[in-house]
CSV table of N, CA, C and O in Angstrom, one decimal:
chain,number,residue,atom,x,y,z
A,1,MET,N,24.5,-13.0,2.1
A,1,MET,CA,24.5,-11.5,2.3
A,1,MET,C,25.4,-11.3,3.6
A,1,MET,O,25.2,-11.9,4.6
A,2,SER,N,26.2,-10.3,3.5
A,2,SER,CA,27.1,-10.0,4.6
A,2,SER,C,26.3,-9.3,5.7
A,2,SER,O,25.2,-8.8,5.5
A,3,SER,N,26.9,-9.3,6.9
A,3,SER,CA,26.2,-8.6,8.0
A,3,SER,C,26.1,-7.1,7.7
A,3,SER,O,25.1,-6.5,8.2
A,4,LYS,N,27.0,-6.5,7.0
A,4,LYS,CA,26.9,-5.1,6.7
A,4,LYS,C,25.8,-4.9,5.7
A,4,LYS,O,25.0,-3.9,5.8
A,5,GLU,N,25.6,-5.8,4.7
A,5,GLU,CA,24.5,-5.7,3.8
A,5,GLU,C,23.2,-5.9,4.5
A,5,GLU,O,22.2,-5.2,4.3
A,6,ASN,N,23.2,-6.8,5.4
A,6,ASN,CA,22.0,-7.1,6.2
A,6,ASN,C,21.6,-5.9,7.1
A,6,ASN,O,20.4,-5.5,7.2
A,7,ALA,N,22.6,-5.2,7.6
A,7,ALA,CA,22.3,-4.0,8.4
A,7,ALA,C,21.7,-2.9,7.6
A,7,ALA,O,20.8,-2.2,8.0
A,8,ALA,N,22.2,-2.7,6.4
A,8,ALA,CA,21.7,-1.7,5.5
A,8,ALA,C,20.2,-2.0,5.1
A,8,ALA,O,19.4,-1.1,5.1
A,9,VAL,N,19.9,-3.3,4.8
A,9,VAL,CA,18.6,-3.7,4.4
A,9,VAL,C,17.7,-3.5,5.6
A,9,VAL,O,16.5,-3.0,5.5
A,10,ASN,N,18.1,-3.9,6.8
A,10,ASN,CA,17.3,-3.8,8.0
A,10,ASN,C,17.0,-2.3,8.3
A,10,ASN,O,15.9,-2.0,8.7
A,11,GLN,N,18.0,-1.5,8.1
A,11,GLN,CA,17.8,0.0,8.4
A,11,GLN,C,16.8,0.6,7.4
A,11,GLN,O,15.9,1.3,7.8
A,12,LEU,N,16.9,0.2,6.1
A,12,LEU,CA,15.9,0.7,5.1
A,12,LEU,C,14.5,0.1,5.4
A,12,LEU,O,13.5,0.9,5.4
A,13,LEU,N,14.4,-1.1,5.8
A,13,LEU,CA,13.1,-1.7,6.1
A,13,LEU,C,12.5,-1.1,7.3
A,13,LEU,O,11.3,-0.8,7.4
A,14,ALA,N,13.3,-0.7,8.3
A,14,ALA,CA,12.8,-0.1,9.5
A,14,ALA,C,12.2,1.3,9.1
A,14,ALA,O,11.1,1.7,9.6
A,15,LEU,N,12.9,2.0,8.2
A,15,LEU,CA,12.4,3.3,7.8
A,15,LEU,C,11.0,3.1,7.0
A,15,LEU,O,10.1,3.8,7.3
A,16,LEU,N,11.0,2.2,6.1
A,16,LEU,CA,9.8,2.0,5.3
A,16,LEU,C,8.6,1.3,6.1
A,16,LEU,O,7.5,1.5,5.7
A,17,GLU,N,8.9,0.6,7.2
A,17,GLU,CA,7.9,0.0,8.0
A,17,GLU,C,7.1,0.9,8.9
A,17,GLU,O,6.1,0.6,9.4
A,18,ALA,N,7.7,2.1,9.1
A,18,ALA,CA,7.1,3.1,9.9
A,18,ALA,C,5.7,3.4,9.3
A,18,ALA,O,5.5,3.5,8.1
A,19,ARG,N,4.7,3.6,10.2
A,19,ARG,CA,3.3,3.8,9.7
A,19,ARG,C,3.3,4.9,8.7
A,19,ARG,O,3.7,6.0,9.0
A,20,TYR,N,2.7,4.7,7.6
A,20,TYR,CA,2.4,5.6,6.5
A,20,TYR,C,3.7,6.0,5.7
A,20,TYR,O,3.5,6.8,4.7
A,21,ALA,N,4.8,5.5,6.0
A,21,ALA,CA,6.0,5.9,5.3
A,21,ALA,C,5.9,5.6,3.8
A,21,ALA,O,6.2,6.5,3.0
A,22,LEU,N,5.6,4.4,3.5
A,22,LEU,CA,5.5,4.0,2.1
A,22,LEU,C,4.4,4.8,1.4
A,22,LEU,O,4.5,5.1,0.2
A,23,ARG,N,3.3,5.1,2.1
A,23,ARG,CA,2.2,5.8,1.5
A,23,ARG,C,2.6,7.3,1.2
A,23,ARG,O,2.2,7.8,0.2
A,24,VAL,N,3.4,7.8,2.0
A,24,VAL,CA,4.0,9.2,1.8
A,24,VAL,C,4.8,9.1,0.5
A,24,VAL,O,4.7,10.0,-0.4
A,25,LEU,N,5.7,8.2,0.4
A,25,LEU,CA,6.6,8.1,-0.7
A,25,LEU,C,5.8,7.8,-2.0
A,25,LEU,O,6.0,8.4,-3.0
A,26,TRP,N,4.8,6.9,-1.9
A,26,TRP,CA,3.9,6.6,-3.0
A,26,TRP,C,3.1,7.8,-3.5
A,26,TRP,O,3.0,8.0,-4.7
A,27,ALA,N,2.7,8.6,-2.6
A,27,ALA,CA,1.9,9.8,-2.9
A,27,ALA,C,2.8,10.8,-3.7
A,27,ALA,O,2.3,11.6,-4.5
A,28,LEU,N,4.1,10.8,-3.5
A,28,LEU,CA,5.0,11.7,-4.2
A,28,LEU,C,5.6,11.1,-5.5
A,28,LEU,O,6.4,11.8,-6.1
A,29,ARG,N,5.2,9.9,-5.8
A,29,ARG,CA,5.9,9.2,-6.9
A,29,ARG,C,5.7,9.9,-8.3
A,29,ARG,O,6.5,9.7,-9.2
A,30,ASP,N,4.7,10.7,-8.5
A,30,ASP,CA,4.5,11.3,-9.8
A,30,ASP,C,5.4,12.5,-10.1
A,30,ASP,O,5.5,13.0,-11.2
A,31,GLY,N,6.2,12.9,-9.1
A,31,GLY,CA,7.2,13.9,-9.3
A,31,GLY,C,6.8,15.3,-9.1
A,31,GLY,O,7.6,16.2,-9.2
A,32,HIS,N,5.5,15.5,-8.8
A,32,HIS,CA,5.0,16.8,-8.6
A,32,HIS,C,5.1,17.2,-7.1
A,32,HIS,O,4.7,16.3,-6.2
A,33,ALA,N,5.6,18.3,-6.8
A,33,ALA,CA,5.7,18.7,-5.4
A,33,ALA,C,4.3,18.9,-4.8
A,33,ALA,O,3.4,19.3,-5.5
A,34,GLN,N,4.2,18.5,-3.5
A,34,GLN,CA,2.9,18.6,-2.8
A,34,GLN,C,3.1,19.4,-1.5
A,34,GLN,O,4.0,19.2,-0.8
A,35,THR,N,2.1,20.3,-1.3
A,35,THR,CA,2.1,21.0,0.0
A,35,THR,C,1.7,20.0,1.1
A,35,THR,O,1.3,18.9,0.8
A,36,PHE,N,1.9,20.4,2.3
A,36,PHE,CA,1.6,19.6,3.4
A,36,PHE,C,0.2,19.1,3.4
A,36,PHE,O,-0.1,17.9,3.5
A,37,ARG,N,-0.7,20.0,3.1
A,37,ARG,CA,-2.2,19.7,3.1
A,37,ARG,C,-2.5,18.7,2.0
A,37,ARG,O,-3.2,17.8,2.1
A,38,LEU,N,-2.0,19.0,0.8
A,38,LEU,CA,-2.2,18.1,-0.4
A,38,LEU,C,-1.6,16.7,-0.1
A,38,LEU,O,-2.2,15.7,-0.4
A,39,LEU,N,-0.4,16.7,0.5
A,39,LEU,CA,0.2,15.4,0.8
A,39,LEU,C,-0.6,14.6,1.8
A,39,LEU,O,-0.9,13.4,1.7
A,40,GLN,N,-1.2,15.3,2.8
A,40,GLN,CA,-2.0,14.7,3.8
A,40,GLN,C,-3.3,14.1,3.2
A,40,GLN,O,-3.7,13.0,3.4
A,41,ASP,N,-3.9,14.9,2.2
A,41,ASP,CA,-5.0,14.4,1.5
A,41,ASP,C,-4.7,13.2,0.6
A,41,ASP,O,-5.4,12.2,0.5
A,42,SER,N,-3.5,13.2,0.0
A,42,SER,CA,-3.0,12.2,-0.9
A,42,SER,C,-2.8,10.9,-0.2
A,42,SER,O,-3.1,9.8,-0.6
A,43,VAL,N,-2.3,11.0,1.0
A,43,VAL,CA,-2.0,9.8,1.9
A,43,VAL,C,-3.3,9.2,2.4
A,43,VAL,O,-3.5,8.0,2.4
A,44,GLY,N,-4.1,10.1,2.9
A,44,GLY,CA,-5.4,9.7,3.4
A,44,GLY,C,-5.3,9.1,4.8
A,44,GLY,O,-4.6,8.2,5.0
A,45,GLY,N,-6.1,9.6,5.7
A,45,GLY,CA,-6.2,9.1,7.1
A,45,GLY,C,-5.0,9.3,8.0
A,45,GLY,O,-5.0,8.8,9.1
A,46,ILE,N,-4.1,10.1,7.5
A,46,ILE,CA,-2.9,10.4,8.4
A,46,ILE,C,-3.1,11.7,9.2
A,46,ILE,O,-3.6,12.6,8.6
A,47,THR,N,-2.7,11.6,10.4
A,47,THR,CA,-2.9,12.8,11.2
A,47,THR,C,-1.7,13.8,10.9
A,47,THR,O,-0.7,13.3,10.5
A,48,PRO,N,-1.9,15.1,11.2
A,48,PRO,CA,-0.8,16.0,10.9
A,48,PRO,C,0.4,15.7,11.7
A,48,PRO,O,1.5,15.8,11.2
A,49,ASN,N,0.3,15.2,13.0
A,49,ASN,CA,1.5,14.9,13.8
A,49,ASN,C,2.2,13.7,13.2
A,49,ASN,O,3.5,13.7,13.1
A,50,THR,N,1.5,12.7,12.7
A,50,THR,CA,2.1,11.5,12.1
A,50,THR,C,2.8,11.9,10.8
A,50,THR,O,3.9,11.5,10.5
A,51,LEU,N,2.1,12.7,10.0
A,51,LEU,CA,2.7,13.2,8.7
A,51,LEU,C,4.0,14.0,9.0
A,51,LEU,O,5.0,13.8,8.3
A,52,ASN,N,4.0,14.9,10.0
A,52,ASN,CA,5.2,15.7,10.3
A,52,ASN,C,6.3,14.7,10.7
A,52,ASN,O,7.5,14.9,10.3
A,53,THR,N,6.0,13.7,11.5
A,53,THR,CA,7.1,12.8,11.9
A,53,THR,C,7.6,12.0,10.7
A,53,THR,O,8.8,11.9,10.6
A,54,ARG,N,6.7,11.5,9.8
A,54,ARG,CA,7.2,10.7,8.7
A,54,ARG,C,8.0,11.6,7.8
A,54,ARG,O,9.1,11.2,7.3
A,55,ILE,N,7.6,12.8,7.5
A,55,ILE,CA,8.3,13.7,6.6
A,55,ILE,C,9.7,14.0,7.2
A,55,ILE,O,10.7,13.9,6.5
A,56,LYS,N,9.8,14.2,8.5
A,56,LYS,CA,11.1,14.5,9.2
A,56,LYS,C,12.0,13.3,9.0
A,56,LYS,O,13.2,13.4,8.6
A,57,GLU,N,11.5,12.1,9.2
A,57,GLU,CA,12.3,10.9,9.1
A,57,GLU,C,12.7,10.6,7.6
A,57,GLU,O,13.9,10.3,7.4
A,58,LEU,N,11.8,10.9,6.7
A,58,LEU,CA,12.1,10.7,5.3
A,58,LEU,C,13.1,11.7,4.8
A,58,LEU,O,14.0,11.4,3.9
A,59,ARG,N,13.0,12.9,5.3
A,59,ARG,CA,14.0,14.0,4.9
A,59,ARG,C,15.4,13.7,5.5
A,59,ARG,O,16.4,13.8,4.8
A,60,GLU,N,15.4,13.2,6.8
A,60,GLU,CA,16.7,12.8,7.4
A,60,GLU,C,17.3,11.7,6.7
A,60,GLU,O,18.5,11.6,6.6
A,61,ALA,N,16.5,10.8,6.1
A,61,ALA,CA,17.0,9.6,5.4
A,61,ALA,C,17.4,10.0,3.9
A,61,ALA,O,18.0,9.2,3.2
A,62,GLY,N,17.1,11.2,3.5
A,62,GLY,CA,17.5,11.7,2.2
A,62,GLY,C,16.7,11.3,1.1
A,62,GLY,O,17.1,11.3,-0.1
A,63,VAL,N,15.4,10.9,1.3
A,63,VAL,CA,14.5,10.4,0.2
A,63,VAL,C,13.4,11.4,-0.1
A,63,VAL,O,12.8,11.3,-1.1
A,64,VAL,N,13.2,12.4,0.8
A,64,VAL,CA,12.2,13.4,0.6
A,64,VAL,C,12.9,14.8,0.9
A,64,VAL,O,13.7,14.9,1.8
A,65,SER,N,12.5,15.8,0.1
A,65,SER,CA,13.1,17.1,0.4
A,65,SER,C,11.9,18.1,0.3
A,65,SER,O,10.8,17.7,-0.1
A,66,HIS,N,12.2,19.3,0.6
A,66,HIS,CA,11.2,20.4,0.6
A,66,HIS,C,11.7,21.6,-0.2
A,66,HIS,O,12.8,22.0,0.0
A,67,SER,N,10.9,22.0,-1.1
A,67,SER,CA,11.3,23.2,-1.9
A,67,SER,C,10.2,24.2,-1.7
A,67,SER,O,9.3,24.0,-0.9
A,68,GLY,N,10.3,25.4,-2.3
A,68,GLY,CA,9.3,26.4,-2.2
A,68,GLY,C,7.9,25.9,-2.7
A,68,GLY,O,6.9,26.5,-2.3
A,69,GLU,N,7.9,24.9,-3.5
A,69,GLU,CA,6.6,24.4,-4.1
A,69,GLU,C,6.0,23.3,-3.2
A,69,GLU,O,4.8,23.0,-3.3
A,70,GLY,N,6.8,22.7,-2.3
A,70,GLY,CA,6.3,21.7,-1.4
A,70,GLY,C,7.2,20.5,-1.3
A,70,GLY,O,8.4,20.6,-1.6
A,71,TYR,N,6.7,19.4,-0.9
A,71,TYR,CA,7.5,18.2,-0.7
A,71,TYR,C,7.6,17.4,-2.0
A,71,TYR,O,6.7,17.3,-2.7
A,72,CYS,N,8.8,16.8,-2.2
A,72,CYS,CA,9.0,16.0,-3.3
A,72,CYS,C,10.1,14.9,-3.0
A,72,CYS,O,10.8,15.0,-2.0
A,73,LEU,N,10.2,14.0,-3.9
A,73,LEU,CA,11.3,12.9,-3.7
A,73,LEU,C,12.6,13.5,-4.2
A,73,LEU,O,12.7,14.3,-5.1
A,74,THR,N,13.7,13.1,-3.5
A,74,THR,CA,15.0,13.4,-3.9
A,74,THR,C,15.4,12.4,-5.0
A,74,THR,O,14.6,11.5,-5.3
A,75,LEU,N,16.6,12.5,-5.6
A,75,LEU,CA,17.0,11.5,-6.6
A,75,LEU,C,17.1,10.1,-5.9
A,75,LEU,O,16.7,9.1,-6.5
A,76,SER,N,17.5,10.1,-4.7
A,76,SER,CA,17.6,8.8,-3.9
A,76,SER,C,16.1,8.2,-3.7
A,76,SER,O,15.9,7.0,-3.9
A,77,GLY,N,15.2,9.1,-3.4
A,77,GLY,CA,13.8,8.7,-3.2
A,77,GLY,C,13.2,8.2,-4.6
A,77,GLY,O,12.5,7.2,-4.6
A,78,GLN,N,13.6,8.9,-5.7
A,78,GLN,CA,13.1,8.4,-7.0
A,78,GLN,C,13.7,7.0,-7.3
A,78,GLN,O,13.0,6.2,-7.9
A,79,ASP,N,15.0,6.9,-7.0
A,79,ASP,CA,15.6,5.6,-7.2
A,79,ASP,C,14.9,4.5,-6.4
A,79,ASP,O,14.7,3.4,-6.9
A,80,LEU,N,14.6,4.8,-5.2
A,80,LEU,CA,14.0,3.8,-4.3
A,80,LEU,C,12.6,3.4,-4.9
A,80,LEU,O,12.3,2.2,-5.0
A,81,LEU,N,11.8,4.4,-5.3
A,81,LEU,CA,10.5,4.1,-5.9
A,81,LEU,C,10.6,3.3,-7.2
A,81,LEU,O,9.8,2.5,-7.5
A,82,LYS,N,11.6,3.7,-8.0
A,82,LYS,CA,11.9,2.9,-9.2
A,82,LYS,C,12.1,1.5,-8.9
A,82,LYS,O,11.6,0.6,-9.6
A,83,ARG,N,12.8,1.2,-7.9
A,83,ARG,CA,13.1,-0.2,-7.5
A,83,ARG,C,11.9,-0.9,-6.9
A,83,ARG,O,11.8,-2.1,-7.0
A,84,LEU,N,11.0,-0.1,-6.4
A,84,LEU,CA,9.7,-0.7,-5.9
A,84,LEU,C,8.6,-0.6,-6.9
A,84,LEU,O,7.5,-1.0,-6.6
A,85,SER,N,8.9,-0.2,-8.1
A,85,SER,CA,7.8,0.0,-9.1
A,85,SER,C,7.1,-1.3,-9.5
A,85,SER,O,6.0,-1.3,-9.9
A,86,ASP,N,7.8,-2.4,-9.4
A,86,ASP,CA,7.1,-3.7,-9.6
A,86,ASP,C,6.1,-4.0,-8.6
A,86,ASP,O,5.2,-4.9,-8.8
A,87,LEU,N,6.0,-3.3,-7.5
A,87,LEU,CA,5.0,-3.5,-6.5
A,87,LEU,C,3.6,-3.3,-7.0
A,87,LEU,O,2.7,-4.1,-6.7
A,88,GLN,N,3.4,-2.3,-7.9
A,88,GLN,CA,2.1,-2.1,-8.4
A,88,GLN,C,1.6,-3.3,-9.3
A,88,GLN,O,0.5,-3.7,-9.1
A,89,ALA,N,2.5,-3.8,-10.2
A,89,ALA,CA,2.1,-4.9,-11.0
A,89,ALA,C,1.9,-6.2,-10.1
A,89,ALA,O,0.9,-6.9,-10.3
A,90,PHE,N,2.7,-6.4,-9.1
A,90,PHE,CA,2.6,-7.5,-8.2
A,90,PHE,C,1.2,-7.4,-7.5
A,90,PHE,O,0.5,-8.3,-7.3
A,91,ALA,N,0.9,-6.2,-7.0
A,91,ALA,CA,-0.3,-6.0,-6.2
A,91,ALA,C,-1.5,-6.3,-7.0
A,91,ALA,O,-2.5,-6.9,-6.5
A,92,ALA,N,-1.5,-5.9,-8.3
A,92,ALA,CA,-2.7,-6.2,-9.1
A,92,ALA,C,-2.9,-7.7,-9.3
A,92,ALA,O,-4.0,-8.2,-9.2
A,93,LYS,N,-1.8,-8.4,-9.6
A,93,LYS,CA,-1.9,-9.8,-9.7
A,93,LYS,C,-2.3,-10.5,-8.4
A,93,LYS,O,-3.1,-11.4,-8.4
A,94,TRP,N,-1.7,-10.1,-7.3
A,94,TRP,CA,-2.0,-10.6,-6.0
A,94,TRP,C,-3.4,-10.4,-5.7
A,94,TRP,O,-4.1,-11.3,-5.2
A,95,GLN,N,-4.0,-9.2,-5.9
A,95,GLN,CA,-5.3,-8.9,-5.6
A,95,GLN,C,-6.3,-9.8,-6.4
A,95,GLN,O,-7.3,-10.3,-5.9
A,96,ALA,N,-6.0,-10.0,-7.7
A,96,ALA,CA,-6.8,-10.8,-8.5
A,96,ALA,C,-6.8,-12.2,-8.0
A,96,ALA,O,-7.9,-12.9,-8.0
A,97,GLY,N,-5.7,-12.7,-7.6
A,97,GLY,CA,-5.6,-14.0,-7.0
A,97,GLY,C,-6.4,-14.2,-5.7
A,97,GLY,O,-7.0,-15.2,-5.4
A,98,GLN,N,-6.4,-13.1,-4.9
A,98,GLN,CA,-7.2,-13.1,-3.6
A,98,GLN,C,-8.6,-13.2,-3.9
A,98,GLN,O,-9.4,-13.8,-3.2
A,99,VAL,N,-9.1,-12.4,-5.0
A,99,VAL,CA,-10.5,-12.4,-5.3
A,99,VAL,C,-10.9,-13.8,-5.8
A,99,VAL,O,-12.0,-14.3,-5.4
A,100,ARG,N,-10.1,-14.4,-6.7
A,100,ARG,CA,-10.4,-15.8,-7.1
A,100,ARG,C,-10.4,-16.8,-6.0
A,100,ARG,O,-11.3,-17.6,-5.9
A,101,LYS,N,-9.5,-16.6,-5.1
A,101,LYS,CA,-9.4,-17.5,-3.9
A,101,LYS,C,-10.7,-17.4,-3.0
A,101,LYS,O,-11.3,-18.4,-2.6
A,102,ALA,N,-11.1,-16.1,-2.8
A,102,ALA,CA,-12.3,-15.9,-2.0
A,102,ALA,C,-13.5,-16.4,-2.7
A,102,ALA,O,-14.4,-17.0,-2.1
A,103,ALA,N,-13.6,-16.3,-4.0
A,103,ALA,CA,-14.8,-16.8,-4.8
A,103,ALA,C,-14.8,-18.3,-4.7
A,103,ALA,O,-15.9,-18.9,-4.5
A,104,ALA,N,-13.6,-18.9,-4.8
A,104,ALA,CA,-13.6,-20.4,-4.8
A,104,ALA,C,-14.0,-20.9,-3.4
A,104,ALA,O,-14.7,-21.9,-3.2
A,105,SER,N,-13.5,-20.2,-2.3
A,105,SER,CA,-13.9,-20.5,-1.0
A,105,SER,C,-15.4,-20.4,-0.7
A,105,SER,O,-16.0,-21.2,-0.1
A,106,ALA,N,-15.9,-19.3,-1.2
A,106,ALA,CA,-17.4,-19.1,-1.1
A,106,ALA,C,-18.2,-20.1,-1.8
A,106,ALA,O,-19.2,-20.6,-1.3
A,107,ALA,N,-17.7,-20.5,-3.0
A,107,ALA,CA,-18.4,-21.6,-3.8
A,107,ALA,C,-18.3,-22.9,-3.0
A,107,ALA,O,-19.3,-23.7,-3.0
A,108,ALA,N,-17.2,-23.2,-2.4
A,108,ALA,CA,-17.0,-24.5,-1.7
A,108,ALA,C,-17.8,-24.5,-0.4
A,108,ALA,O,-18.3,-25.5,0.0
A,109,ALA,N,-18.0,-23.3,0.2
A,109,ALA,CA,-18.8,-23.3,1.4
A,109,ALA,C,-20.3,-23.3,1.2
A,109,ALA,O,-21.0,-23.5,2.1
A,110,THR,N,-20.7,-22.9,0.0
A,110,THR,CA,-22.2,-22.9,-0.3
A,110,THR,C,-22.7,-24.3,-0.5
A,110,THR,O,-22.2,-25.0,-1.4
A,111,PRO,N,-23.6,-24.8,0.3
A,111,PRO,CA,-24.1,-26.1,0.1
A,111,PRO,C,-24.8,-26.2,-1.3
A,111,PRO,O,-25.4,-25.2,-1.7
A,112,PRO,N,-24.8,-27.4,-1.9
A,112,PRO,CA,-25.4,-27.5,-3.2
A,112,PRO,C,-26.9,-27.3,-3.1
A,112,PRO,O,-27.5,-27.7,-2.0
A,113,ALA,N,-27.5,-26.7,-4.1
A,113,ALA,CA,-28.9,-26.5,-4.1
A,113,ALA,C,-29.7,-27.9,-4.1
A,113,ALA,O,-29.3,-28.7,-4.9
A,114,THR,N,-30.6,-28.0,-3.3
A,114,THR,CA,-31.4,-29.3,-3.3
A,114,THR,C,-32.6,-29.1,-4.1
A,114,THR,O,-33.3,-28.0,-4.1
A,115,VAL,N,-32.9,-30.0,-4.9
A,115,VAL,CA,-34.1,-30.0,-5.7
A,115,VAL,C,-35.2,-30.7,-5.0
A,115,VAL,O,-35.1,-31.8,-4.6
A,116,SER,N,-36.3,-30.0,-4.7
A,116,SER,CA,-37.4,-30.6,-3.9
A,116,SER,C,-38.4,-31.0,-5.0
A,116,SER,O,-38.7,-30.3,-5.9
A,117,THR,N,-38.9,-32.2,-4.7
A,117,THR,CA,-39.9,-32.7,-5.6
A,117,THR,C,-41.3,-32.5,-5.0
A,117,THR,O,-41.4,-32.7,-3.7
A,118,PRO,N,-42.2,-32.1,-5.7
A,118,PRO,CA,-43.5,-31.9,-5.1
A,118,PRO,C,-44.1,-33.2,-4.6
A,118,PRO,O,-43.8,-34.2,-5.1
A,119,PRO,N,-44.9,-33.1,-3.6
A,119,PRO,CA,-45.5,-34.4,-3.0
A,119,PRO,C,-46.4,-35.0,-4.1
A,119,PRO,O,-47.1,-34.3,-4.9
A,120,ALA,N,-46.4,-36.3,-4.1
A,120,ALA,CA,-47.2,-37.0,-5.0
A,120,ALA,C,-48.7,-36.8,-4.6
A,120,ALA,O,-49.0,-36.7,-3.5
A,121,PRO,N,-49.6,-36.7,-5.7
A,121,PRO,CA,-51.0,-36.5,-5.3
A,121,PRO,C,-51.5,-37.7,-4.6
A,121,PRO,O,-51.1,-38.9,-4.8
A,122,ALA,N,-52.4,-37.5,-3.7
A,122,ALA,CA,-53.0,-38.6,-2.8
A,122,ALA,C,-53.8,-39.4,-3.7
A,122,ALA,O,-54.6,-39.0,-4.6
A,123,ALA,N,-53.7,-40.7,-3.5
A,123,ALA,CA,-54.4,-41.7,-4.3
A,123,ALA,C,-55.9,-41.7,-3.9
A,123,ALA,O,-56.2,-41.6,-2.7
A,124,SER,N,-56.8,-41.6,-4.8
A,124,SER,CA,-58.2,-41.6,-4.4
A,124,SER,C,-58.7,-43.0,-4.5
A,124,SER,O,-58.4,-43.8,-5.3
A,125,SER,N,-59.6,-43.3,-3.6
A,125,SER,CA,-60.1,-44.6,-3.5
A,125,SER,C,-61.6,-44.6,-3.7
A,125,SER,O,-62.4,-44.4,-2.8
A,126,HIS,N,-62.0,-44.6,-4.9
A,126,HIS,CA,-63.5,-44.6,-5.3
A,126,HIS,C,-64.0,-45.9,-5.4
A,126,HIS,O,-63.9,-46.8,-5.9
């Protein structure tokens, strides 16, 4: 990869690594415009100040726009999410693997059950 290509990838990753940036884009993926309040609820846990900052950055980057109906992805934003669409399938597979791994670790950490034998009856001496 050329240094110019590296710079473009690094610039895009810096934008997407900003806190909640991917969540904002993901919340807009269905194509329906969202008001600020609806977008805040869709993202979950984001403060109004952080959401304002992310929206500003994403608008400046040309991946989010605002219409009379609310915020939505631009054609560039739609293209980006289309390229990230495999993320959902990968996440499901990855999560299933994590669950299996955790279950295997828990099973390995659990000591085997010991079978206790009842004490032998005392011998009587008559």
